[in-house]
Every structure is written in C-alpha cells, then in structure tokens.
Coordinates of C-alpha atoms in Angstrom, one line a residue:
M1 CA 84.5 102.7 46.3
T2 CA 85.6 103.5 42.7
D3 CA 89.1 104.8 42.2
D4 CA 90.6 107.2 39.7
N5 CA 94.5 107.2 39.4
R6 CA 95.8 110.5 38.2
V7 CA 98.7 112.8 38.8
G8 CA 97.7 116.3 40.0
P9 CA 98.7 119.3 42.2
P10 CA 100.3 118.9 45.6
S11 CA 98.5 116.5 47.9
V12 CA 97.1 117.2 51.4
A13 CA 100.2 115.3 52.8
D14 CA 102.5 117.4 50.7
H15 CA 101.1 120.6 52.0
R16 CA 101.0 119.4 55.6
E17 CA 104.7 118.6 55.3
R18 CA 105.4 122.1 53.8
V19 CA 103.5 123.8 56.7
G20 CA 105.2 121.7 59.3
A21 CA 108.7 122.5 58.0
L22 CA 107.9 126.2 58.4
L23 CA 107.1 125.9 62.1
P24 CA 110.0 124.4 64.2
A25 CA 109.6 123.8 67.9
L26 CA 110.0 126.9 70.0
A27 CA 112.7 127.2 72.6
P28 CA 111.9 125.9 76.1
E29 CA 111.3 128.3 79.1
L30 CA 111.0 127.9 82.8
M31 CA 107.4 128.8 83.7
Q32 CA 105.7 129.3 87.0
L33 CA 103.5 126.3 87.7
T34 CA 100.4 128.5 88.2
G35 CA 100.7 129.8 84.6
A36 CA 101.6 126.5 82.9
L37 CA 98.2 125.0 82.3
G38 CA 98.0 123.7 78.7
S39 CA 101.7 123.9 78.0
A40 CA 103.8 120.9 77.0
V41 CA 106.7 119.9 79.2
A42 CA 110.1 120.4 77.5
E43 CA 111.9 117.5 79.2
T44 CA 111.1 114.3 81.0
I45 CA 110.3 115.1 84.7
A46 CA 111.2 112.8 87.5
A47 CA 110.0 113.0 91.1
G48 CA 112.5 114.8 93.3
R49 CA 111.2 113.0 96.4
D50 CA 108.9 110.2 97.6
L51 CA 105.2 110.9 97.7
P52 CA 103.8 110.6 100.3
I53 CA 106.8 112.3 101.9
F54 CA 106.1 110.5 105.2
D55 CA 103.8 107.7 106.5
N56 CA 100.5 109.4 107.2
S57 CA 97.0 108.6 108.3
Q58 CA 94.3 108.0 105.7
M59 CA 91.5 108.5 108.2
D60 CA 90.5 110.4 111.3
G61 CA 90.9 107.9 114.1
F62 CA 93.5 106.4 116.4
A63 CA 97.0 105.2 115.7
V64 CA 97.4 101.8 117.4
R65 CA 99.4 98.6 117.5
V66 CA 97.7 95.8 115.6
A67 CA 98.4 93.4 118.5
D68 CA 96.4 95.7 120.8
V69 CA 93.2 95.4 118.8
T70 CA 93.4 91.9 117.4
G71 CA 95.6 89.8 119.8
V72 CA 94.4 87.3 122.4
G73 CA 92.2 89.2 124.9
A74 CA 92.6 92.5 122.9
P75 CA 89.1 92.9 121.4
G76 CA 87.1 95.2 123.6
S77 CA 90.0 96.3 125.7
R78 CA 90.5 99.9 126.5
L79 CA 93.6 101.7 125.3
T80 CA 95.1 104.7 127.1
V81 CA 95.2 107.7 124.8
V82 CA 98.7 109.3 125.1
G83 CA 98.6 112.0 122.5
D84 CA 96.8 113.9 119.8
I85 CA 98.3 114.6 116.3
A86 CA 96.7 117.1 113.9
A87 CA 97.6 117.4 110.2
G88 CA 100.7 119.6 109.9
S89 CA 102.1 118.7 113.4
A90 CA 104.7 116.2 114.4
P91 CA 104.1 113.4 116.9
D92 CA 105.4 114.1 120.4
A93 CA 104.9 110.6 121.8
A94 CA 105.2 107.0 120.6
V95 CA 102.5 104.2 120.7
E96 CA 103.4 101.7 123.4
P97 CA 101.6 98.5 124.2
G98 CA 98.1 99.2 125.5
T99 CA 98.1 102.8 124.2
A100 CA 96.8 104.8 121.3
I101 CA 97.2 108.3 119.9
R102 CA 94.3 110.2 118.3
I103 CA 95.3 111.1 114.7
M104 CA 93.8 113.3 112.0
T105 CA 93.8 112.6 108.2
G106 CA 97.2 113.4 106.7
A107 CA 99.0 113.6 110.1
P108 CA 102.3 111.7 110.5
I109 CA 102.1 108.1 111.9
P110 CA 103.9 108.0 115.3
D111 CA 106.6 105.6 116.2
G112 CA 105.2 102.2 117.5
A113 CA 102.0 102.4 115.6
D114 CA 101.4 100.0 112.6
A115 CA 97.7 100.7 111.9
V116 CA 95.0 103.3 112.2
V117 CA 91.5 102.4 113.3
P118 CA 88.8 104.9 112.2
V119 CA 87.0 106.9 114.8
E120 CA 83.8 105.2 113.7
W121 CA 85.2 101.9 115.1
T122 CA 85.6 103.4 118.6
D123 CA 83.5 104.7 121.4
A124 CA 85.3 108.1 121.2
P125 CA 83.0 111.2 121.0
R126 CA 82.8 112.6 117.4
G127 CA 84.1 116.1 116.7
S128 CA 85.6 116.7 120.2
S129 CA 88.3 119.3 120.3
S130 CA 90.3 117.2 122.7
A131 CA 91.3 113.6 122.7
P132 CA 89.6 111.2 125.3
D133 CA 91.6 109.7 128.1
D134 CA 91.0 106.2 126.8
V135 CA 89.2 104.5 124.0
R136 CA 87.8 101.1 123.1
A137 CA 88.1 99.9 119.5
T138 CA 85.6 97.4 118.1
V139 CA 86.6 95.9 114.7
P140 CA 83.5 95.3 112.5
D141 CA 82.6 91.7 111.7
G142 CA 84.4 90.5 108.6
T143 CA 87.1 93.1 108.8
T144 CA 90.7 92.1 109.3
V145 CA 93.1 94.6 110.9
T146 CA 96.6 94.1 109.5
P147 CA 99.8 96.2 109.6
G148 CA 99.4 99.2 107.3
L149 CA 95.7 99.5 107.7
Y150 CA 94.6 103.1 106.8
I151 CA 98.2 104.2 106.5
R152 CA 99.5 105.9 103.4
S153 CA 103.1 104.8 103.2
V154 CA 106.2 106.7 102.1
G155 CA 106.5 106.4 98.3
A156 CA 103.2 104.6 97.8
D157 CA 102.2 107.1 95.2
V158 CA 105.6 107.7 93.5
R159 CA 109.2 107.0 94.4
A160 CA 112.0 109.6 94.2
D161 CA 113.6 109.6 90.7
E162 CA 110.6 107.9 89.2
T163 CA 109.4 109.5 85.9
V164 CA 106.1 111.3 86.4
L165 CA 105.8 113.2 83.1
E166 CA 107.3 112.4 79.6
R167 CA 108.6 115.1 77.4
G168 CA 105.7 116.6 75.3
S169 CA 103.1 115.8 77.9
V170 CA 100.4 118.5 78.3
L171 CA 100.0 120.0 81.7
D172 CA 96.4 119.7 82.8
A173 CA 95.0 120.3 86.2
R174 CA 95.9 116.8 87.5
A175 CA 99.5 117.1 86.3
I176 CA 99.9 120.5 87.9
G177 CA 98.4 119.2 91.2
M178 CA 100.9 116.3 91.1
L179 CA 103.9 118.6 90.5
A180 CA 102.8 120.9 93.2
A181 CA 102.6 118.0 95.6
L182 CA 106.1 117.1 94.7
G183 CA 107.3 120.6 95.5
Y184 CA 107.7 122.0 92.1
D185 CA 106.9 125.7 91.7
R186 CA 108.3 126.1 88.2
V187 CA 108.4 123.7 85.3
P188 CA 110.3 123.6 81.9
V189 CA 107.8 124.0 79.1
F190 CA 107.9 124.8 75.4
R191 CA 107.0 128.4 74.8
R192 CA 103.7 129.0 73.1
P193 CA 103.8 130.9 69.9
R194 CA 102.7 134.5 69.5
V195 CA 100.1 134.2 66.8
V196 CA 98.4 137.0 64.8
V197 CA 95.3 136.2 62.8
M198 CA 94.3 138.6 60.0
A199 CA 90.9 138.4 58.3
T200 CA 91.0 140.3 55.0
G201 CA 88.3 141.8 52.8
T202 CA 86.8 145.2 52.4
E203 CA 83.4 143.6 52.7
L204 CA 84.0 142.5 56.3
V205 CA 82.6 144.3 59.4
A206 CA 82.8 143.3 63.0
P207 CA 79.9 141.3 64.4
G208 CA 77.4 143.6 66.1
S209 CA 78.1 146.4 63.6
R210 CA 75.5 147.9 61.2
L211 CA 75.6 146.2 57.8
E212 CA 75.8 148.4 54.7
P213 CA 74.9 147.0 51.3
G214 CA 77.4 144.4 50.2
Q215 CA 78.9 143.9 53.6
I216 CA 79.0 140.7 55.7
F217 CA 80.0 140.0 59.3
E218 CA 83.6 138.9 59.8
S219 CA 83.5 135.3 61.1
N220 CA 86.7 133.6 59.9
G221 CA 89.0 135.6 62.3
Q222 CA 86.7 134.9 65.2
M223 CA 86.6 131.2 64.3
L224 CA 90.4 131.0 64.0
V225 CA 91.1 132.7 67.3
A226 CA 88.7 130.3 68.9
A227 CA 90.3 127.3 67.2
F228 CA 93.7 128.5 68.5
A229 CA 92.3 128.9 72.0
E230 CA 91.1 125.3 71.9
I231 CA 94.7 124.1 71.6
G232 CA 95.9 126.6 74.3
I233 CA 97.1 129.4 72.1
D234 CA 96.0 133.0 72.8
A235 CA 96.0 134.4 69.3
E236 CA 95.6 138.1 68.5
L237 CA 92.9 139.1 66.0
V238 CA 93.4 141.8 63.5
A239 CA 90.0 141.8 61.8
A240 CA 88.5 143.3 58.8
V241 CA 91.7 144.3 57.0
S242 CA 90.7 146.0 53.8
D243 CA 91.8 145.0 50.2
D244 CA 94.1 148.1 50.0
A245 CA 97.6 146.8 49.3
D246 CA 99.4 149.6 51.1
E247 CA 97.3 149.1 54.3
L248 CA 97.8 145.3 54.1
R249 CA 101.6 145.7 53.7
R250 CA 101.7 148.1 56.7
I251 CA 99.6 145.8 58.9
L252 CA 101.7 142.7 57.9
G253 CA 104.9 144.5 58.8
Q254 CA 103.5 145.5 62.2
A255 CA 102.3 142.0 62.9
A256 CA 105.6 140.4 61.9
S257 CA 107.4 142.5 64.4
R258 CA 105.6 140.8 67.3
A259 CA 104.5 137.4 66.0
D260 CA 106.0 133.9 65.7
L261 CA 103.3 133.1 63.2
I262 CA 100.8 135.1 61.0
V263 CA 97.7 133.4 59.7
T264 CA 95.6 135.2 57.1
S265 CA 92.2 134.4 55.8
G266 CA 91.0 135.4 52.3
G267 CA 92.7 136.9 49.3
V268 CA 94.7 133.9 48.0
S269 CA 92.6 132.7 45.0
A270 CA 92.6 134.2 41.5
G271 CA 90.2 137.1 41.9
A272 CA 90.9 140.7 40.9
Y273 CA 90.9 141.8 44.5
D274 CA 92.9 138.9 46.1
V275 CA 95.4 141.3 47.5
V276 CA 97.1 139.0 50.1
K277 CA 98.6 137.0 47.3
D278 CA 99.5 140.1 45.3
V279 CA 101.3 141.7 48.3
L280 CA 103.1 138.6 49.6
R281 CA 104.2 136.9 46.4
R282 CA 106.6 139.8 45.7
G283 CA 109.0 138.4 48.3
D284 CA 111.1 135.3 47.8
G285 CA 109.9 133.4 50.8
M286 CA 106.3 132.7 49.8
W287 CA 104.5 129.9 47.9
F288 CA 101.0 130.2 46.5
G289 CA 99.0 127.6 44.7
H290 CA 96.2 125.0 44.7
I291 CA 96.4 121.7 46.5
A292 CA 94.4 118.6 45.6
M293 CA 91.7 119.2 48.2
Q294 CA 88.2 120.4 48.4
P295 CA 87.2 122.6 50.1
G296 CA 90.4 124.6 50.8
G297 CA 92.3 124.2 47.6
P298 CA 93.9 127.7 47.4
Q299 CA 96.7 128.0 49.9
G300 CA 99.8 130.1 50.7
A301 CA 102.8 129.4 52.9
G302 CA 106.2 130.8 53.5
T303 CA 108.0 133.5 55.5
I304 CA 108.4 137.2 55.5
D305 CA 111.3 139.2 56.9
A306 CA 111.0 141.1 60.1
A307 CA 114.3 142.9 60.9
G308 CA 116.3 139.8 59.9
R309 CA 113.9 137.3 61.5
A310 CA 112.0 135.0 59.2
V311 CA 108.3 135.0 60.3
P312 CA 106.1 132.2 59.0
V313 CA 102.9 133.2 57.2
L314 CA 100.1 130.8 56.4
C315 CA 97.5 132.1 54.0
L316 CA 94.1 130.4 54.0
P317 CA 91.2 130.8 51.6
G318 CA 88.4 133.1 52.6
N319 CA 85.4 130.8 52.5
P320 CA 84.5 129.9 56.1
V321 CA 84.5 126.1 55.7
S322 CA 87.7 126.2 53.7
T323 CA 89.3 128.3 56.5
F324 CA 88.2 125.8 59.2
V325 CA 89.2 122.7 57.2
S326 CA 92.6 124.3 56.4
F327 CA 93.2 125.0 60.1
E328 CA 92.3 121.4 61.1
L329 CA 94.4 119.7 58.5
F330 CA 97.5 121.9 58.3
I331 CA 97.8 124.5 61.1
R332 CA 96.5 122.6 64.1
P333 CA 99.0 119.7 63.9
A334 CA 101.9 122.0 62.9
V335 CA 101.3 124.4 65.8
L336 CA 100.9 121.6 68.3
A337 CA 104.3 120.3 67.1
M338 CA 105.7 123.8 67.4
T339 CA 104.7 123.9 71.1
G340 CA 106.3 120.5 71.8
R341 CA 103.1 118.5 71.9
S342 CA 103.2 114.8 71.1
D343 CA 99.4 114.5 70.5
L344 CA 99.3 116.1 67.1
D345 CA 96.2 114.5 65.6
R346 CA 92.6 114.2 66.6
A347 CA 91.0 110.8 67.3
V348 CA 90.0 108.9 64.2
I349 CA 87.0 106.5 64.0
R350 CA 86.3 104.1 61.2
A351 CA 82.6 104.4 60.3
R352 CA 80.2 102.9 57.8
V353 CA 78.8 105.3 55.2
A354 CA 75.0 105.6 55.5
E355 CA 74.3 107.0 52.0
G356 CA 76.4 106.8 48.9
F357 CA 77.7 110.0 47.2
D358 CA 80.0 111.0 44.3
S359 CA 83.4 112.5 45.2
V360 CA 85.5 115.1 43.3
R361 CA 87.9 113.5 40.8
G362 CA 91.5 113.9 41.7
K363 CA 91.1 115.8 44.9
T364 CA 90.8 114.7 48.6
Q365 CA 87.3 115.7 49.5
I366 CA 86.9 116.8 53.1
V367 CA 83.2 116.1 54.0
R368 CA 81.4 117.6 57.0
A369 CA 79.8 114.7 58.7
V370 CA 77.9 113.3 61.7
V371 CA 79.2 110.0 63.1
R372 CA 76.7 108.0 65.2
A373 CA 77.2 105.0 67.5
E374 CA 75.3 101.9 66.4
P375 CA 74.2 98.8 68.4
D376 CA 76.4 96.5 66.3
G377 CA 79.5 98.4 67.4
V378 CA 80.3 99.8 64.0
P379 CA 79.5 103.6 63.9
T380 CA 77.7 105.1 60.9
V381 CA 78.6 108.4 59.2
S382 CA 76.3 110.7 57.3
M383 CA 77.4 113.7 55.1
L384 CA 76.1 117.1 56.0
G385 CA 75.4 120.2 53.9
G386 CA 76.7 119.3 50.4
H387 CA 80.0 120.4 49.0
G388 CA 79.8 124.2 49.3
S389 CA 82.7 125.9 51.1
H390 CA 80.4 128.7 52.5
L391 CA 78.0 126.4 54.4
L392 CA 78.8 127.3 58.0
T393 CA 75.6 125.9 59.5
S394 CA 76.5 122.3 58.4
L395 CA 80.0 122.8 59.8
A396 CA 78.6 123.9 63.2
R397 CA 76.4 120.7 63.2
A398 CA 79.2 118.3 62.3
N399 CA 81.1 116.2 64.8
A400 CA 83.6 114.9 62.3
L401 CA 85.5 115.6 59.1
M402 CA 85.5 112.6 56.6
P403 CA 88.4 112.7 54.1
V404 CA 87.6 110.9 50.9
P405 CA 90.8 109.9 49.1
A406 CA 91.8 111.7 46.0
D407 CA 91.6 108.6 43.8
T408 CA 88.0 107.9 44.9
V409 CA 85.2 109.1 42.6
R410 CA 82.3 107.2 44.2
V411 CA 81.5 106.2 47.8
E412 CA 78.8 103.6 48.2
A413 CA 76.5 103.1 51.1
G414 CA 78.2 100.5 53.4
D415 CA 81.7 101.5 52.5
E416 CA 83.9 102.3 55.5
L417 CA 85.9 105.5 55.8
D418 CA 88.1 107.1 58.5
C419 CA 86.5 110.0 60.3
V420 CA 88.4 112.7 62.1
M421 CA 86.4 113.4 65.2
L422 CA 85.8 117.1 66.1
S423 CA 83.8 116.3 69.2
T424 CA 82.5 113.4 71.3
L425 CA 80.8 110.6 69.5
P426 CA 77.2 110.1 70.9
G427 CA 77.6 107.2 73.3
G428 CA 80.8 108.4 74.9
S429 CA 83.7 107.6 72.5
K430 CA 86.0 110.1 70.9

C-alpha cells in the first residue's frame, strides 16, 4: 500500500468519540423477564439457588441401589417395586435393599437410591400407567453401573451465589431460560432508548405510493429503522419530512419531547435546500462539518433543548450508502454502549485484497465488499460497486465494509486489510 501523510478534517475516530460522548448509558430498570429479550443486564447476576434444586432423575426408569444390580448374585434378581414417582411429586417411600421405585424424568430421587436404571434395561412394560409389582434389571454388556448413574445432582449445573451473567451481557433466549429456571421473574436491565428517525427531503414519498416527476421512494428511513431493529431498538419513523424549515422545526420539537435520540437523514451538506443544517445550526448545541471519510463525509451532531432536557441529534447525509455507513461506524456502537452492551463492534476479519484499486487521498474510504473463504485459510476480499454513495444494490450484496486508511492512496492486489463483517462469511465464520 502507498501512504500519504497529510493533516485534514476530523477523522473517523474523532467523530466516533464525539457521537459516543453525546449518548451516555441510560438508567437501569427492572423489567419482566418475558419482555427482556435483547436487553443488556445492568448488574452482574448470581444464582440465588442451586440448579438443579434437588437430585432428580435424568431418565424414565427405576431408582435403585447400585449394590442390588451389580453386587454378588445381584444381576438378574428381581426387585420389589415399592413406589412410583412422577415429575412434580415427592417420594413417599425409600429404596431399601432388594427394592426399587419407578421414577419419571425430572422426579426427585428417593432416599436410599444411588442410581437410576433406564426402563429399557428392565423387563417392565413400556408406557404402563401403573408401576409393576417387581422388576428385573439387566445391565448391558460393557456398561458399568456406579453411584450417580442417570442422576442430575443438586448444583451440577450452577451453585448458589455463582455468577451466571456479567454486567452488559445480552439476554437471549438461552439466558432467559436459565434465569427462569433459577426463579427470576424480573431482571435489572439498561433501558433501551426511544429513537425517532426522520427522513427529510421534499422529493421523498412512501414506498408503494405513486411517483410524480422528480420524486423518489423514501428508503433511508426504512433502512435506519431496520438497522436499529437489528440491535434490539424499536425506532419510530417520521418519513418524508419536507424541506420546509417551519415544518421541520415543528416536527423536531415534537420528536424531542418523546425521544432519547433523534436521527435525521439528508439536508446536512452544502446545497441550497439542505434545511436540516439551516434549522439546527441556529442553536448552540449542534456541530456540522465534514469528516475525513468517503462515503459519509457530511455529518452533524449535538443536542437540542426539549423543556430543559438536552436531546441528542445525529444528522446523517442523505445518500443511501452514506447513511448506512454512518450508522455502522458511528451510531451503532454508540447506541449499543448507551444500552449498556459490552459487544460494541462487529467481527473483523483480515482478508487478502483480490484486485488493486486507488483510494481517496486524505480520507478513510469505506469500501463495500464481499469477503470469501479460501482453501489456504486466508480469506479474500473484493470491492463492490465503485465509490458512488447512491449505489444501494452493491450495498445489499456486500457482506463486509472494508475501511482503507486515510493515509493510503493505493491498495495493491495481495495487500491485507481488516474487513468489518456485516453478515456470515461463506464457510461459517463471522
């Protein structure tokens, strides 16, 4: 790679820091477990009890004494069945020498028993509603019956006071199932922000509408709402806001009254109708400028007042690829941090460039790319769609973004670059 060392506008890292500083973590709240999917836990959670709570059977079968099925003269002997324990019931008898108790999966182990033999190892009838009077157990050749066989012991999964979730862990279906098994019905989580997405431009109409001359379908707002949904945020879309300054000012005020974050798309460059910048820069809390990145150079960030409350506003350029790249590089990690998440960044894969290309002097270039697994273990990466910030088709085909450093003016075939993975690498890696 060929480097060019120059001083320029704020870097990608500078703007990421600026955006992150605007979005502090939200206060924790106690949420019902059934509604907590996708939230990050606000404190380290320890088990309040052992799991399993009691010794229980891993199989449908018979609770026995090991000596009665493996001792001298034991194999083939008949055991008197003195009880029947279903899951959810308590034993009403103990296993004495020469006896057994029929037991179902999950049922408590009775006193005196130190193993469970599966029903398949016995001559007991399958599926009978009542236990037999006696049973013969035949241990398969090569199998050793030892104390604890097919018994799930107290605390074998987790012990009381053992940490089960670290602060910042995301609650998925598995974590919620574990907490429910431990008896939790509510869990402390970081509140998710109320986000309002505004797509601006008089030329925009809703998808499915009839297009008049000069109009286009609004896609940035749809894309941003979907991008927020991918990280567990249910964003509200206010689409097709016109370039009328008074209307924009009114809608911004309404959005600020109910939002923790407002994200706008369009109207932040240097055009005659870039009304977002014109309206917002009249306040003291907003910054507008260009950062050393392509696509996505024009950016805005700051706060507006809503009844004494400073509401963060992030303003993205209107070209679709610029909007998406800006979300990925700046908004996604900042909002994840805002919600208490610890996994802020996507997976990165080092890949070998398939074909050389020139890069933009003095700017970090964010290249839409496809990363492919290769037999030698070093993935390859190919650029998609050129440098245009309006090329949505190439963005939809990409499985990665490939940042080219600002001091690089030429990337040669065979060079290796880090690739930010947007989806699964063919072959199974992320």
